[in-house]
Structure formats: C-alpha cells, structure tokens
Short mmCIF file of C-alpha atoms in Angstrom, two decimals:
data_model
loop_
_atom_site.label_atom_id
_atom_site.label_comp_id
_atom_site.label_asym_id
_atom_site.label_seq_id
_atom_site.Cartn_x
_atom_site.Cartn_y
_atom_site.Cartn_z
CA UNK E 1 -158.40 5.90 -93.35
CA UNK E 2 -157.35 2.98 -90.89
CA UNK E 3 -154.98 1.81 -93.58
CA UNK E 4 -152.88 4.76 -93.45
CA UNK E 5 -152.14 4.91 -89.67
CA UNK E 6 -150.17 1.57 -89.77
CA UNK E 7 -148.14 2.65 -92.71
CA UNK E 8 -147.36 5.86 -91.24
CA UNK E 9 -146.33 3.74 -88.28
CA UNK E 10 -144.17 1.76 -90.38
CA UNK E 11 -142.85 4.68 -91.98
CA UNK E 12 -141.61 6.12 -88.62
CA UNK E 13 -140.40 2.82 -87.29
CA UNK E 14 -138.36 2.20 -90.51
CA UNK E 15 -137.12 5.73 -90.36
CA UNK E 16 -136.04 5.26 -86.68
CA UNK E 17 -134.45 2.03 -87.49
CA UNK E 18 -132.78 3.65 -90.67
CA UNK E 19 -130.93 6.15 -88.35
CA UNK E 20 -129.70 3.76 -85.74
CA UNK E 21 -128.14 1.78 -88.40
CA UNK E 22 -126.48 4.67 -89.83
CA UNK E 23 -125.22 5.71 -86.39
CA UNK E 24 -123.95 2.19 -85.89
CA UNK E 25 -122.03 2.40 -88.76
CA UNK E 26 -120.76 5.96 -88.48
CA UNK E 27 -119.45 4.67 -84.72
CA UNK E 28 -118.09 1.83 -86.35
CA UNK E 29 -116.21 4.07 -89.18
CA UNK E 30 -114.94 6.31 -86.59
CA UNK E 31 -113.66 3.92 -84.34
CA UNK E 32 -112.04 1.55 -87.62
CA UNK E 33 -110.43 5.37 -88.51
CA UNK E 34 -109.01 6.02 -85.02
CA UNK E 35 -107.48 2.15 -85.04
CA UNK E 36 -106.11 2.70 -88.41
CA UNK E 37 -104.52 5.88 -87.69
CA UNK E 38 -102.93 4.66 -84.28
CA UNK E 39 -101.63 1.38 -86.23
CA UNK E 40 -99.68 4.23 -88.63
CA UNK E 41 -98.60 6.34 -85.62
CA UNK E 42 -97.18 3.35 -83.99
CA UNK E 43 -94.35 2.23 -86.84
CA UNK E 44 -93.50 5.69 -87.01
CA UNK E 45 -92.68 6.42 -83.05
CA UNK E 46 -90.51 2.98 -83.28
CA UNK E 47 -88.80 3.93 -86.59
CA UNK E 48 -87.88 7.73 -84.97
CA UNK E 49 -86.58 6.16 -82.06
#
C-alpha cells in the first residue's frame, strides 16, 4: 500500500503539470494567431488607402 500513494502523487502532479503546459501553449497559439492576423490586417488598411 505505501507504494501506491507516491505514484498517485505523481500521477496528479504530472497531470497538473500536463495542463499548465497545454495552457501555455494554447496562450501562446492564441496570441501567435492574433499577431498573425493583425500583420494581414495591416497591408490591407495601407493598400485601401
């Protein structure tokens, strides 16, 4: 029994650190997404004008 409370600890922990990474990197998509879409706005507002 005492050897499954520290790998249910490491499950958790892994699991925690799992879903910060993925938030990190969903942050990071949305903001490279936002940049890329204002760098394709931009050349068409000076092209219109």
């Amino acid at each position: 029994m005492p050897a499954v409370i520290p790998y249910i600890h490491h499950c958790c922990v892994s699991s925690i650190s799992l879903l910060a990474i993925c938030n990190i990197s969903y942050m990071d998509i949305e903001i490279m997404t936002s940049n890329i879409n204002n760098r394709i706005k931009l050349p068409t507002k000076t092209m219109t004008k």
